[in-house]
C-alpha cells in the first residue's frame, strides 16, 4: 500500500510488507539520525506539531525527524495557549492549521480527537497518541528497534514469544504494538498485567484470530520466562478516575527478577518514561548496564522510523537513497556512557 497522502491514525493500517518497506528505509536513515549523513528531501516543507498532552520524546523526535529531512517545524503545546481555550472545535483548528502546513502530528487526551481532526482536512495527520487509544508511531519504532535487535541476535521475527507487561488496559503503546506483532506469524503473546489492568478483550481476540497463541497472567515471574521480548510499561496514572494503586512489588522489573527468570538473549524494552520514584515498581535503573536492556536503542530508533514515515507519507521516500551526503560536524561515537559496545 502506498502511504503517500494518508492519515496515519492506527497501526492496523500497516501490513507486513508495509512494515518491511518502512524498516528498509529507516535502516538507510540511521546515519542521518546519528548526524553522520545529511539529506534535504523535505526542504521547504513544514510540519505542525500539536501536543495537547504531556510529551518529551514523541514531540522532540517527530520534530527532529522532520528537521533532519530538511523540513521546518511549527508547534504548540497544551490547550491554554491555543484557540481551543476560546471554544474552537478541533475541526476548525484542523482546517486552519492544515492551511498553513504540509503535515500535522497531533497528541490529544481524547480517543475520538484524532478522528475528528483528520476528518476535517486532506493534509496528512499523524496520530502521536489519542488518550488510551493508540500510539502508532511508537509501535512502528518499537518494531523497528526489535527488528534490529533480533537481526543482531540471529532470530527471525516470526515464532517469537513476546511478554507485554504492566498497565495493558490504558497503555496505548501496547494496543498499537499488538496490532503490529499480529502481522507476523506464529507468535506467542503473553499479557502480564494486574487483573484489573488487562489487555482489552478485542485485542486478545484480534491476535487469536490472526493465528497467534495468547496467554494471560498476573505474575511477572511466570510471564517473563522464555520471552524473546519483555516489553514493560508505566502505570498510566493520568487515565484513572480514582487515585491508582501503584504496581505491586512483583511488577518491579529489576536485575534480580531478570537474572532469575529471563533468557540470556532476551530483549527488554519500555516506551518510556519509566516512573523512577520510590515505590513506583516500574522498570528499574539497576538494569542500565545489562546489554539486554534496549530502552535507549529503542528511543534512538524513533528518529529514523519517523523520518521513514514522514518521507513516505509526503511521497519522497524514493529520493532518499540518492540524496545522502556526509555530515561534517562532530558527533561522539557512542551517545551514552553505558551504551552497549555492539550498539553503534
Ligand atoms: C508513552 C505514551 O505517551 O503513550 N510514551 C511515549 O510516547 N514514548 C508511554 C507512557 O506515557 O507511559
Short mmCIF file of C-alpha atoms and ligand atoms in Angstrom, two decimals:
data_model
loop_
_atom_site.label_atom_id
_atom_site.label_comp_id
_atom_site.label_asym_id
_atom_site.label_seq_id
_atom_site.Cartn_x
_atom_site.Cartn_y
_atom_site.Cartn_z
CA UNK A 1 0.00 0.00 0.00
CA UNK A 2 1.32 3.49 -0.81
CA UNK A 3 1.42 5.71 2.27
CA UNK A 4 1.55 8.92 0.23
CA UNK A 5 -1.08 11.41 1.35
CA UNK A 6 -2.52 9.08 4.01
CA UNK A 7 -3.55 9.97 7.55
CA UNK A 8 -1.78 7.63 10.00
CA UNK A 9 -4.30 7.06 12.78
CA UNK A 10 -3.89 3.37 13.70
CA UNK A 11 -1.07 0.86 13.50
CA UNK A 12 -3.55 -1.55 11.92
CA UNK A 13 -3.11 0.38 8.65
CA UNK A 14 0.26 -1.39 8.26
CA UNK A 15 0.58 -4.85 6.81
CA UNK A 16 3.75 -6.87 7.00
CA UNK A 17 5.11 -5.70 3.64
CA UNK A 18 4.45 -2.06 4.56
CA UNK A 19 6.48 -2.60 7.73
CA UNK A 20 9.31 -4.25 5.85
CA UNK A 21 9.45 -1.40 3.33
CA UNK A 22 9.42 1.19 6.10
CA UNK A 23 12.18 -0.58 8.05
CA UNK A 24 14.40 -0.77 4.96
CA UNK A 25 14.05 2.97 4.58
CA UNK A 26 14.63 3.52 8.31
CA UNK A 27 17.81 1.42 8.12
CA UNK A 28 19.02 3.73 5.37
CA UNK A 29 18.23 6.75 7.53
CA UNK A 30 20.08 5.62 10.68
CA UNK A 31 23.27 7.53 9.72
CA UNK A 32 21.17 10.67 9.16
CA UNK A 33 19.56 10.23 12.58
CA UNK A 34 23.05 9.90 14.09
CA UNK A 35 24.34 13.07 12.47
CA UNK A 36 26.73 11.21 10.15
CA UNK A 37 24.88 11.94 6.91
CA UNK A 38 22.60 14.68 5.62
CA UNK A 39 19.50 14.65 3.43
CA UNK A 40 17.26 17.57 2.37
CA UNK A 41 14.38 15.73 0.67
CA UNK A 42 11.81 17.79 2.61
CA UNK A 43 13.44 21.16 2.06
CA UNK A 44 10.70 23.79 2.11
CA UNK A 45 8.07 21.51 3.72
CA UNK A 46 6.57 22.49 7.07
CA UNK A 47 5.15 20.28 9.80
CA UNK A 48 2.91 21.41 12.67
CA UNK A 49 3.28 19.55 15.94
CA UNK A 50 0.26 19.94 18.18
CA UNK A 51 0.69 18.36 21.59
CA UNK A 52 -2.34 18.82 23.84
CA UNK A 53 -0.93 16.33 26.36
CA UNK A 54 2.46 15.83 28.05
CA UNK A 55 5.29 14.58 25.85
CA UNK A 56 9.06 14.65 25.72
CA UNK A 57 10.31 12.04 23.29
CA UNK A 58 7.41 11.82 20.86
CA UNK A 59 7.26 15.56 20.24
CA UNK A 60 11.00 16.10 20.12
CA UNK A 61 11.69 13.06 17.98
CA UNK A 62 8.90 13.85 15.49
CA UNK A 63 10.15 17.42 15.20
CA UNK A 64 13.79 16.33 14.94
CA UNK A 65 12.93 13.73 12.29
CA UNK A 66 11.22 16.38 10.17
CA UNK A 67 14.11 18.83 10.65
CA UNK A 68 16.67 16.17 9.71
CA UNK A 69 14.77 15.62 6.46
CA UNK A 70 15.34 19.30 5.71
CA UNK A 71 11.83 20.48 6.63
CA UNK A 72 10.73 23.16 9.07
CA UNK A 73 8.55 22.78 12.17
CA UNK A 74 5.98 24.96 13.89
CA UNK A 75 4.50 23.80 17.18
CA UNK A 76 2.15 24.41 20.05
CA UNK A 77 1.79 22.55 23.34
CA UNK A 78 -1.17 22.50 25.75
CA UNK A 79 -4.66 23.88 25.13
CA UNK A 80 -4.30 27.01 27.29
CA UNK A 81 -2.30 28.89 24.68
CA UNK A 82 -4.40 27.91 21.64
CA UNK A 83 -7.86 28.98 20.47
CA UNK A 84 -9.25 25.71 21.87
CA UNK A 85 -9.30 27.65 25.16
CA UNK A 86 -11.70 30.11 23.42
CA UNK A 87 -14.09 27.30 22.48
CA UNK A 88 -12.80 26.49 18.99
CA UNK A 89 -13.70 23.00 17.73
CA UNK A 90 -10.99 20.53 16.73
CA UNK A 91 -12.43 20.52 13.22
CA UNK A 92 -11.92 24.30 12.89
CA UNK A 93 -8.42 24.12 14.38
CA UNK A 94 -7.62 21.33 11.93
CA UNK A 95 -8.79 23.24 8.84
CA UNK A 96 -6.95 26.38 9.94
CA UNK A 97 -3.62 24.76 10.82
CA UNK A 98 -3.54 22.45 7.82
CA UNK A 99 -3.96 25.50 5.58
CA UNK A 100 -0.51 26.51 6.83
CA UNK A 101 1.48 23.26 6.72
CA UNK A 102 2.13 20.03 4.80
CA UNK A 103 1.80 17.53 7.66
CA UNK A 104 0.42 17.54 11.21
CA UNK A 105 1.46 15.42 14.18
CA UNK A 106 -1.06 15.56 17.00
CA UNK A 107 -1.39 14.19 20.53
CA UNK A 108 -4.62 14.68 22.47
CA UNK A 109 -6.11 13.14 25.65
CA UNK A 110 -9.44 12.14 23.98
CA UNK A 111 -9.64 8.91 21.97
CA UNK A 112 -12.01 10.46 19.36
CA UNK A 113 -9.89 13.61 18.87
CA UNK A 114 -7.61 12.37 16.12
CA UNK A 115 -10.53 11.13 14.01
CA UNK A 116 -12.34 14.48 14.31
CA UNK A 117 -9.17 16.35 13.44
CA UNK A 118 -8.30 14.16 10.46
CA UNK A 119 -11.84 14.21 9.05
CA UNK A 120 -11.58 17.99 8.64
CA UNK A 121 -8.53 18.00 6.34
CA UNK A 122 -6.90 16.39 3.32
CA UNK A 123 -3.42 17.23 4.66
CA UNK A 124 -1.85 14.11 6.27
CA UNK A 125 -2.39 13.84 10.02
CA UNK A 126 -0.26 11.55 12.19
CA UNK A 127 -1.60 10.24 15.50
CA UNK A 128 1.01 10.78 18.22
CA UNK A 129 -1.25 9.36 20.94
CA UNK A 130 -5.04 9.67 21.35
CA UNK A 131 -5.83 9.15 25.03
CA UNK A 132 -5.82 5.47 25.96
CA UNK A 133 -6.40 4.60 22.29
CA UNK A 134 -3.34 4.18 20.10
CA UNK A 135 0.19 5.38 19.50
CA UNK A 136 1.06 4.04 16.04
CA UNK A 137 4.40 5.79 15.53
CA UNK A 138 5.64 4.41 18.87
CA UNK A 139 4.67 0.89 17.79
CA UNK A 140 6.46 1.38 14.46
CA UNK A 141 9.65 2.45 16.22
CA UNK A 142 9.29 -0.40 18.73
CA UNK A 143 9.07 -2.87 15.86
CA UNK A 144 11.99 -1.26 14.02
CA UNK A 145 14.13 -1.43 17.18
CA UNK A 146 13.04 -5.03 17.71
CA UNK A 147 13.86 -5.96 14.13
CA UNK A 148 17.40 -4.62 14.66
CA UNK A 149 17.76 -6.47 17.98
CA UNK A 150 16.54 -9.78 16.54
CA UNK A 151 18.79 -9.36 13.49
CA UNK A 152 21.75 -8.89 15.79
CA UNK A 153 20.76 -11.97 17.79
CA UNK A 154 20.16 -14.03 14.62
CA UNK A 155 16.47 -14.57 15.42
CA UNK A 156 13.68 -14.28 12.84
CA UNK A 157 10.69 -12.10 13.74
CA UNK A 158 8.27 -14.99 13.28
CA UNK A 159 7.68 -17.53 16.01
CA UNK A 160 8.81 -15.35 18.90
CA UNK A 161 7.48 -15.25 22.44
CA UNK A 162 6.56 -11.70 23.45
CA UNK A 163 5.69 -10.65 27.02
CA UNK A 164 3.74 -7.38 27.34
CA UNK A 165 3.88 -6.23 30.95
CA UNK A 166 2.08 -3.68 33.12
CA UNK A 167 -0.93 -1.41 32.56
CA UNK A 168 -2.14 -3.04 29.36
CA UNK A 169 -5.63 -1.61 29.78
CA UNK A 170 -4.68 2.06 29.43
CA UNK A 171 -1.33 1.73 27.65
CA UNK A 172 -1.82 2.98 24.10
CA UNK A 173 1.66 1.85 23.06
CA UNK A 174 0.86 -1.81 23.71
CA UNK A 175 -2.50 -1.50 21.94
CA UNK A 176 -0.73 -0.37 18.78
CA UNK A 177 2.07 -2.89 19.29
CA UNK A 178 -0.25 -5.94 19.45
CA UNK A 179 -1.69 -4.95 16.07
CA UNK A 180 1.78 -4.86 14.50
CA UNK A 181 3.03 -8.05 16.21
CA UNK A 182 -0.03 -9.84 14.90
CA UNK A 183 1.09 -9.08 11.30
CA UNK A 184 3.91 -11.64 11.78
CA UNK A 185 3.46 -15.39 12.11
CA UNK A 186 3.21 -17.91 14.87
CA UNK A 187 3.76 -15.51 17.77
CA UNK A 188 3.03 -16.22 21.41
CA UNK A 189 1.76 -13.05 23.06
CA UNK A 190 1.85 -13.21 26.84
CA UNK A 191 -0.11 -10.43 28.54
CA UNK A 192 1.27 -9.89 32.05
CA UNK A 193 -0.87 -7.41 33.98
CA UNK A 194 -2.54 -6.90 37.34
CA UNK A 195 -6.04 -8.40 37.00
CA UNK A 196 -7.85 -5.05 36.72
CA UNK A 197 -5.40 -3.68 34.11
CA UNK A 198 -5.57 -6.42 31.47
CA UNK A 199 -5.30 -6.03 27.71
CA UNK A 200 -8.68 -5.09 26.15
CA UNK A 201 -10.57 -8.19 25.05
CA UNK A 202 -10.87 -7.08 21.39
CA UNK A 203 -7.08 -7.03 21.06
CA UNK A 204 -6.70 -10.51 22.57
CA UNK A 205 -9.31 -11.67 20.05
CA UNK A 206 -7.58 -9.92 17.15
CA UNK A 207 -4.28 -11.66 17.94
CA UNK A 208 -6.01 -15.04 18.28
CA UNK A 209 -7.97 -14.54 15.04
CA UNK A 210 -4.72 -13.86 13.20
CA UNK A 211 -3.42 -17.24 14.33
CA UNK A 212 -1.29 -16.43 17.40
CA UNK A 213 -1.21 -18.02 20.83
CA UNK A 214 -2.38 -15.65 23.55
CA UNK A 215 -1.64 -16.21 27.23
CA UNK A 216 -2.70 -14.10 30.19
CA UNK A 217 -1.14 -13.99 33.66
CA UNK A 218 -0.85 -11.56 36.57
CA UNK A 219 2.54 -12.97 37.62
CA UNK A 220 5.64 -11.46 36.02
CA UNK A 221 7.87 -14.27 37.31
CA UNK A 222 5.84 -16.68 35.14
CA UNK A 223 5.09 -14.36 32.24
CA UNK A 224 8.68 -13.24 31.60
CA UNK A 225 10.04 -16.77 31.43
CA UNK A 226 11.38 -17.75 27.99
CA UNK A 227 10.25 -14.47 26.42
CA UNK A 228 12.30 -13.17 23.49
CA UNK A 229 10.95 -9.68 24.15
CA UNK A 230 9.90 -8.30 27.53
CA UNK A 231 8.01 -5.06 26.87
CA UNK A 232 7.24 -3.31 30.16
CA UNK A 233 5.09 -0.20 30.65
CA UNK A 234 4.37 2.59 33.12
CA UNK A 235 1.16 2.67 35.17
CA UNK A 236 -0.88 5.23 33.16
CA UNK A 237 -1.85 7.22 36.26
CA UNK A 238 -3.38 10.06 34.21
CA UNK A 239 -6.06 7.69 32.81
CA UNK A 240 -7.54 6.61 36.16
CA UNK A 241 -10.72 8.19 37.51
CA UNK A 242 -9.69 7.37 41.11
CA UNK A 243 -6.22 7.51 42.50
CA UNK A 244 -4.42 4.42 41.14
CA UNK A 245 -2.71 1.89 43.37
CA UNK A 246 0.96 1.52 42.40
CA UNK A 247 2.17 -1.71 40.81
CA UNK A 248 2.77 -4.42 43.42
CA UNK A 249 6.40 -5.40 44.15
CA UNK A 250 6.01 -8.34 41.74
CA UNK A 251 5.88 -5.84 38.86
CA UNK A 252 9.23 -4.30 39.69
CA UNK A 253 11.31 -5.36 36.69
CA UNK A 254 14.83 -5.25 38.10
CA UNK A 255 18.08 -7.16 37.72
CA UNK A 256 17.15 -9.68 40.45
CA UNK A 257 13.98 -10.70 38.59
CA UNK A 258 15.55 -10.52 35.13
CA UNK A 259 18.57 -12.61 36.16
CA UNK A 260 16.28 -15.14 37.83
CA UNK A 261 13.69 -15.68 35.08
CA UNK A 262 14.68 -14.09 31.75
CA UNK A 263 16.56 -15.65 28.85
CA UNK A 264 20.22 -14.72 28.35
CA UNK A 265 19.29 -13.31 24.95
CA UNK A 266 16.04 -11.60 25.98
CA UNK A 267 15.42 -8.04 24.77
CA UNK A 268 13.93 -5.69 27.37
CA UNK A 269 12.01 -2.66 26.18
CA UNK A 270 9.82 0.09 27.63
CA UNK A 271 8.29 3.00 25.69
CA UNK A 272 9.49 5.34 28.46
CA UNK A 273 9.08 7.42 30.52
CA UNK A 274 9.66 4.91 33.33
CA UNK A 275 8.48 6.06 36.73
CA UNK A 276 11.65 6.20 38.82
CA UNK A 277 10.03 7.50 42.01
CA UNK A 278 10.46 5.27 45.06
CA UNK A 279 7.71 2.66 45.36
CA UNK A 280 6.56 3.00 41.74
CA UNK A 281 7.79 -0.53 40.90
CA UNK A 282 8.36 0.32 37.25
CA UNK A 283 11.37 -0.81 35.19
CA UNK A 284 14.44 -0.42 37.43
CA UNK A 285 17.53 1.63 36.58
CA UNK A 286 19.66 -1.18 38.06
CA UNK A 287 19.37 -2.82 34.62
CA UNK A 288 21.07 0.11 32.85
CA UNK A 289 24.30 -1.76 32.27
CA UNK A 290 22.62 -5.01 31.29
CA UNK A 291 23.01 -5.30 27.49
CA UNK A 292 19.56 -6.88 27.35
CA UNK A 293 18.07 -3.50 28.27
CA UNK A 294 17.30 -1.93 24.89
CA UNK A 295 15.37 1.15 26.02
CA UNK A 296 17.83 3.71 24.69
CA UNK A 297 18.42 1.80 21.47
CA UNK A 298 14.63 1.91 21.28
CA UNK A 299 14.40 5.70 21.81
CA UNK A 300 17.18 6.21 19.25
CA UNK A 301 15.09 4.21 16.77
CA UNK A 302 12.42 6.92 16.98
CA UNK A 303 14.20 9.31 14.62
CA UNK A 304 14.91 7.01 11.64
CA UNK A 305 11.48 5.40 11.94
CA UNK A 306 9.64 8.72 11.99
CA UNK A 307 11.82 10.05 9.18
CA UNK A 308 10.91 7.00 7.09
CA UNK A 309 7.22 7.50 7.86
CA UNK A 310 7.18 11.24 7.07
CA UNK A 311 9.16 10.75 3.84
CA UNK A 312 6.70 8.00 2.80
CA UNK A 313 3.58 9.97 3.68
CA UNK A 314 4.91 13.00 1.78
CA UNK A 315 5.88 10.88 -1.25
CA UNK A 316 9.67 11.42 -1.27
CA UNK A 317 10.82 8.01 0.04
CA UNK A 318 12.35 7.06 -3.32
CA UNK A 319 14.52 10.18 -3.33
CA UNK A 320 16.31 9.42 -0.07
CA UNK A 321 18.98 6.97 -1.27
CA UNK A 322 20.22 9.41 -3.92
CA UNK A 323 20.13 12.41 -1.61
CA UNK A 324 22.53 11.32 1.15
CA UNK A 325 25.80 13.16 1.68
CA UNK A 326 28.29 13.11 4.56
CA UNK A 327 27.87 15.44 7.55
CA UNK A 328 30.85 17.49 8.66
CA UNK A 329 30.24 18.26 12.33
CA UNK A 330 31.48 16.46 15.48
CA UNK A 331 29.47 13.64 16.99
CA UNK A 332 30.75 11.16 19.63
CA UNK A 333 30.95 7.50 18.65
CA UNK A 334 28.56 6.49 21.46
CA UNK A 335 25.80 8.71 22.81
CA UNK A 336 25.53 7.23 26.31
CA UNK A 337 28.44 6.17 28.54
CA UNK A 338 26.59 2.90 29.26
CA UNK A 339 25.74 2.14 25.61
CA UNK A 340 26.41 -1.49 24.74
CA UNK A 341 29.57 -1.97 22.63
CA UNK A 342 27.57 -3.76 19.90
CA UNK A 343 25.38 -0.70 19.51
CA UNK A 344 26.60 1.82 17.02
C1 LIG B 1 4.10 6.72 26.03
C2 LIG B 1 2.85 7.49 25.77
O1 LIG B 1 2.83 8.72 25.83
O2 LIG B 1 1.88 6.83 25.47
N1 LIG B 1 5.26 7.45 25.92
C3 LIG B 1 5.81 7.66 24.68
O3 LIG B 1 5.22 8.23 23.81
N2 LIG B 1 7.03 7.15 24.49
C4 LIG B 1 4.06 5.87 27.21
C5 LIG B 1 3.74 6.46 28.56
O4 LIG B 1 3.47 7.64 28.69
O5 LIG B 1 3.77 5.68 29.51
#
